[in-house]
PDB file of C-alpha atoms in Angstrom:
ATOM      1  CA  MET A   1      34.450 -15.734 -18.869  1.00  0.00           C
ATOM      2  CA  SER A   2      32.264 -15.772 -15.789  1.00  0.00           C
ATOM      3  CA  LYS A   3      30.218 -12.805 -14.683  1.00  0.00           C
ATOM      4  CA  PRO A   4      31.358 -10.947 -11.572  1.00  0.00           C
ATOM      5  CA  SER A   5      29.307 -11.914  -8.526  1.00  0.00           C
ATOM      6  CA  SER A   6      28.022  -8.337  -8.127  1.00  0.00           C
ATOM      7  CA  PHE A   7      26.579  -8.508 -11.657  1.00  0.00           C
ATOM      8  CA  ALA A   8      24.913 -11.838 -10.924  1.00  0.00           C
ATOM      9  CA  SER A   9      23.424 -10.572  -7.656  1.00  0.00           C
ATOM     10  CA  GLU A  10      22.134  -7.397  -9.371  1.00  0.00           C
ATOM     11  CA  THR A  11      20.587  -9.506 -12.149  1.00  0.00           C
ATOM     12  CA  THR A  12      18.916 -11.722  -9.558  1.00  0.00           C
ATOM     13  CA  ARG A  13      17.610  -8.677  -7.672  1.00  0.00           C
ATOM     14  CA  ARG A  14      16.224  -7.090 -10.838  1.00  0.00           C
ATOM     15  CA  LYS A  15      14.518 -10.330 -11.866  1.00  0.00           C
ATOM     16  CA  ALA A  16      12.883 -10.640  -8.438  1.00  0.00           C
ATOM     17  CA  LEU A  17      11.810  -6.995  -8.575  1.00  0.00           C
ATOM     18  CA  PHE A  18      10.283  -7.405 -12.052  1.00  0.00           C
ATOM     19  CA  GLU A  19       8.383 -10.496 -10.886  1.00  0.00           C
ATOM     20  CA  ALA A  20       7.108  -8.631  -7.813  1.00  0.00           C
ATOM     21  CA  VAL A  21       5.967  -5.654  -9.937  1.00  0.00           C
ATOM     22  CA  HIS A  22       4.017  -7.977 -12.244  1.00  0.00           C
ATOM     23  CA  ALA A  23       2.423  -9.703  -9.242  1.00  0.00           C
ATOM     24  CA  LEU A  24       1.558  -6.325  -7.683  1.00  0.00           C
ATOM     25  CA  TYR A  25      -0.242  -5.088 -10.814  1.00  0.00           C
ATOM     26  CA  ASP A  26      -1.928  -8.457 -11.382  1.00  0.00           C
ATOM     27  CA  ALA A  27      -3.297  -8.335  -7.819  1.00  0.00           C
ATOM     28  CA  ARG A  28      -4.560  -4.767  -8.234  1.00  0.00           C
ATOM     29  CA  GLN A  29      -6.344  -5.459 -11.510  1.00  0.00           C
ATOM     30  CA  ALA A  30      -7.828  -8.713 -10.188  1.00  0.00           C
ATOM     31  CA  GLY A  31      -9.236  -6.955  -7.122  1.00  0.00           C
ATOM     32  CA  ASP A  32      -7.049  -8.970  -4.741  1.00  0.00           C
ATOM     33  CA  PHE A  33      -6.772  -6.062  -2.330  1.00  0.00           C
ATOM     34  CA  GLU A  34      -5.045  -7.958   0.489  1.00  0.00           C
ATOM     35  CA  GLU A  35      -2.332  -9.200  -1.858  1.00  0.00           C
ATOM     36  CA  TYR A  36      -1.848  -5.724  -3.341  1.00  0.00           C
ATOM     37  CA  LEU A  37      -1.601  -4.106   0.091  1.00  0.00           C
ATOM     38  CA  SER A  38       0.919  -6.712   1.264  1.00  0.00           C
ATOM     39  CA  TYR A  39       3.503  -5.030  -0.984  1.00  0.00           C
ATOM     40  CA  LEU A  40       3.027  -1.657   0.747  1.00  0.00           C
ATOM     41  CA  ALA A  41       4.652  -0.367   3.912  1.00  0.00           C
ATOM     42  CA  PRO A  42       2.111   0.462   6.650  1.00  0.00           C
ATOM     43  CA  ASP A  43       2.831   4.185   6.187  1.00  0.00           C
ATOM     44  CA  ALA A  44       2.910   4.100   2.375  1.00  0.00           C
ATOM     45  CA  ARG A  45       1.809   7.191   0.470  1.00  0.00           C
ATOM     46  CA  MET A  46      -0.096   7.096  -2.821  1.00  0.00           C
ATOM     47  CA  THR A  47      -0.637  10.194  -4.944  1.00  0.00           C
ATOM     48  CA  VAL A  48      -2.784  10.231  -8.067  1.00  0.00           C
ATOM     49  CA  ILE A  49      -1.784  13.278 -10.085  1.00  0.00           C
ATOM     50  CA  GLY A  50      -4.650  15.247 -11.583  1.00  0.00           C
ATOM     51  CA  ASN A  51      -7.201  17.966 -11.095  1.00  0.00           C
ATOM     52  CA  PRO A  52      -9.605  16.908  -8.314  1.00  0.00           C
ATOM     53  CA  VAL A  53     -12.416  18.892  -9.966  1.00  0.00           C
ATOM     54  CA  LEU A  54     -12.127  16.699 -13.056  1.00  0.00           C
ATOM     55  CA  ASN A  55     -11.218  13.553 -11.179  1.00  0.00           C
ATOM     56  CA  PRO A  56     -12.226  13.375  -7.509  1.00  0.00           C
ATOM     57  CA  GLN A  57      -9.897  10.403  -7.052  1.00  0.00           C
ATOM     58  CA  SER A  58      -6.857  12.603  -7.613  1.00  0.00           C
ATOM     59  CA  GLY A  59      -4.879  13.409  -4.506  1.00  0.00           C
ATOM     60  CA  LEU A  60      -2.854  11.916  -1.691  1.00  0.00           C
ATOM     61  CA  ARG A  61      -3.619   8.871   0.439  1.00  0.00           C
ATOM     62  CA  VAL A  62      -1.470   7.988   3.441  1.00  0.00           C
ATOM     63  CA  GLY A  63      -1.358   4.511   4.958  1.00  0.00           C
ATOM     64  CA  ARG A  64      -2.638   1.125   3.856  1.00  0.00           C
ATOM     65  CA  ASP A  65      -6.193   1.771   5.090  1.00  0.00           C
ATOM     66  CA  SER A  66      -6.554   4.934   3.024  1.00  0.00           C
ATOM     67  CA  ILE A  67      -5.025   3.276  -0.040  1.00  0.00           C
ATOM     68  CA  ASP A  68      -7.281   0.249   0.470  1.00  0.00           C
ATOM     69  CA  ARG A  69     -10.407   2.467   0.471  1.00  0.00           C
ATOM     70  CA  TYR A  70      -9.221   4.189  -2.709  1.00  0.00           C
ATOM     71  CA  ILE A  71      -8.449   0.937  -4.575  1.00  0.00           C
ATOM     72  CA  ARG A  72     -11.804  -0.558  -3.571  1.00  0.00           C
ATOM     73  CA  GLN A  73     -13.658   2.581  -4.705  1.00  0.00           C
ATOM     74  CA  VAL A  74     -11.898   2.511  -8.076  1.00  0.00           C
ATOM     75  CA  HIS A  75     -12.824  -1.163  -8.473  1.00  0.00           C
ATOM     76  CA  ASP A  76     -16.452  -0.420  -7.626  1.00  0.00           C
ATOM     77  CA  GLU A  77     -16.552   2.239 -10.363  1.00  0.00           C
ATOM     78  CA  ASN A  78     -14.737   0.268 -13.090  1.00  0.00           C
ATOM     79  CA  VAL A  79     -14.693  -3.179 -14.637  1.00  0.00           C
ATOM     80  CA  TYR A  80     -11.125  -4.095 -15.543  1.00  0.00           C
ATOM     81  CA  LEU A  81     -10.986  -5.841 -18.901  1.00  0.00           C
ATOM     82  CA  GLY A  82      -7.226  -6.227 -19.091  1.00  0.00           C
ATOM     83  CA  HIS A  83      -3.877  -4.675 -18.413  1.00  0.00           C
ATOM     84  CA  GLY A  84      -0.257  -4.997 -19.367  1.00  0.00           C
ATOM     85  CA  ILE A  85       3.117  -3.744 -18.269  1.00  0.00           C
ATOM     86  CA  ASP A  86       5.011  -2.103 -21.103  1.00  0.00           C
ATOM     87  CA  HIS A  87       8.258  -1.085 -19.354  1.00  0.00           C
ATOM     88  CA  ILE A  88       9.881  -1.298 -15.937  1.00  0.00           C
ATOM     89  CA  ILE A  89      12.854   0.905 -15.192  1.00  0.00           C
ATOM     90  CA  THR A  90      14.786   0.571 -11.947  1.00  0.00           C
ATOM     91  CA  GLU A  91      17.540   2.516 -10.287  1.00  0.00           C
ATOM     92  CA  GLY A  92      18.343   1.648  -6.710  1.00  0.00           C
ATOM     93  CA  ASP A  93      15.139   1.890  -4.697  1.00  0.00           C
ATOM     94  CA  HIS A  94      13.277   3.752  -7.451  1.00  0.00           C
ATOM     95  CA  VAL A  95      11.024   1.981  -9.945  1.00  0.00           C
ATOM     96  CA  VAL A  96       9.088   3.442 -12.870  1.00  0.00           C
ATOM     97  CA  VAL A  97       6.343   1.332 -14.419  1.00  0.00           C
ATOM     98  CA  ARG A  98       4.738   2.230 -17.744  1.00  0.00           C
ATOM     99  CA  TRP A  99       1.563   0.223 -18.110  1.00  0.00           C
ATOM    100  CA  HIS A 100      -1.885   0.241 -19.661  1.00  0.00           C
ATOM    101  CA  MET A 101      -5.349  -0.820 -18.599  1.00  0.00           C
ATOM    102  CA  ASP A 102      -8.564  -1.504 -20.478  1.00  0.00           C
ATOM    103  CA  LEU A 103     -11.674  -0.774 -18.498  1.00  0.00           C
ATOM    104  CA  ARG A 104     -15.412  -0.314 -18.650  1.00  0.00           C
ATOM    105  CA  LEU A 105     -17.105   2.294 -16.481  1.00  0.00           C
ATOM    106  CA  ALA A 106     -19.742   0.713 -14.267  1.00  0.00           C
ATOM    107  CA  GLN A 107     -21.976   3.826 -14.408  1.00  0.00           C
ATOM    108  CA  ASN A 108     -22.420   4.019 -18.182  1.00  0.00           C
ATOM    109  CA  GLY A 109     -20.662   1.090 -19.873  1.00  0.00           C
ATOM    110  CA  ARG A 110     -18.162   3.246 -21.747  1.00  0.00           C
ATOM    111  CA  GLU A 111     -14.858   1.545 -22.448  1.00  0.00           C
ATOM    112  CA  ALA A 112     -11.375   2.956 -22.865  1.00  0.00           C
ATOM    113  CA  ARG A 113      -7.691   2.124 -22.745  1.00  0.00           C
ATOM    114  CA  PHE A 114      -5.579   4.228 -20.434  1.00  0.00           C
ATOM    115  CA  ASP A 115      -1.815   4.452 -20.441  1.00  0.00           C
ATOM    116  CA  ALA A 116      -0.338   5.073 -17.018  1.00  0.00           C
ATOM    117  CA  LEU A 117       3.038   5.815 -15.524  1.00  0.00           C
ATOM    118  CA  ASP A 118       3.709   4.942 -11.899  1.00  0.00           C
ATOM    119  CA  TYR A 119       6.709   5.956  -9.836  1.00  0.00           C
ATOM    120  CA  LEU A 120       7.404   3.601  -6.910  1.00  0.00           C
ATOM    121  CA  ARG A 121       9.904   4.085  -4.121  1.00  0.00           C
ATOM    122  CA  ILE A 122      10.987   1.027  -2.155  1.00  0.00           C
ATOM    123  CA  ARG A 123      12.314   0.872   1.404  1.00  0.00           C
ATOM    124  CA  ASP A 124      13.072  -2.381   3.250  1.00  0.00           C
ATOM    125  CA  ASN A 125      11.462  -4.413   0.437  1.00  0.00           C
ATOM    126  CA  ARG A 126       8.136  -2.546   0.742  1.00  0.00           C
ATOM    127  CA  ILE A 127       6.644   0.205  -1.369  1.00  0.00           C
ATOM    128  CA  VAL A 128       6.645   3.454   0.595  1.00  0.00           C
ATOM    129  CA  GLU A 129       5.561   5.789  -2.189  1.00  0.00           C
ATOM    130  CA  VAL A 130       3.392   5.474  -5.297  1.00  0.00           C
ATOM    131  CA  THR A 131       2.826   8.407  -7.637  1.00  0.00           C
ATOM    132  CA  GLN A 132       0.473   7.648 -10.501  1.00  0.00           C
ATOM    133  CA  PHE A 133       0.065   9.609 -13.714  1.00  0.00           C
ATOM    134  CA  TYR A 134      -2.751   8.817 -16.155  1.00  0.00           C
ATOM    135  CA  ASP A 135      -5.104  10.751 -18.407  1.00  0.00           C
ATOM    136  CA  THR A 136      -7.584  12.038 -15.840  1.00  0.00           C
ATOM    137  CA  GLY A 137      -9.056  14.390 -18.477  1.00  0.00           C
ATOM    138  CA  THR A 138     -10.210  11.458 -20.606  1.00  0.00           C
ATOM    139  CA  MET A 139     -11.601   9.816 -17.489  1.00  0.00           C
ATOM    140  CA  ALA A 140     -13.597  12.993 -16.777  1.00  0.00           C
ATOM    141  CA  LEU A 141     -14.963  12.926 -20.343  1.00  0.00           C
ATOM    142  CA  LEU A 142     -15.975   9.273 -20.059  1.00  0.00           C
ATOM    143  CA  LYS A 143     -17.714   9.888 -16.760  1.00  0.00           C
ATOM    144  CA  GLY A 144     -19.553  12.907 -18.139  1.00  0.00           C
ATOM    145  CA  ARG A 145     -17.882  15.456 -15.871  1.00  0.00           C
ATOM    146  CA  VAL A 146     -16.663  17.397 -18.904  1.00  0.00           C
ATOM    147  CA  ARG A 147     -18.464  17.938 -22.177  1.00  0.00           C
ATOM    148  CA  ILE A 148     -16.901  18.845 -25.493  1.00  0.00           C
ATOM    149  CA  ALA A 149     -18.792  21.606 -27.314  1.00  0.00           C
TER     150      ALA A 149
END
């Protein structure tokens, strides 16, 4: 029994999307900023969820230039030791990526693994929205912004 053509085209689309997500995260972790930004729409919005007192990088960035400055700043502050994508869930133009990263802080050499969850919204084959969730509290502890009694 052959698969219906709509099933085959959806499978092909999902495979291409999964490959693009892996390439996007590989580019980000490798510091290939131009490649990473090529996946974003010019007016893309990126929000890092968190308390800006604990993590000054939390907040909204609008446009490739603003996102580029943010990504470069994060790379200046961290040495990326590895990363992996654990799950990708898609529905229409919505993508959720559960991933992890291992990093070393440039300022003090502390190392940690962070689990992250990113929500991506796609329009015309470009990312128009990124919302990132990760443990900004642990990041604040590692950077010495918060002390445990």
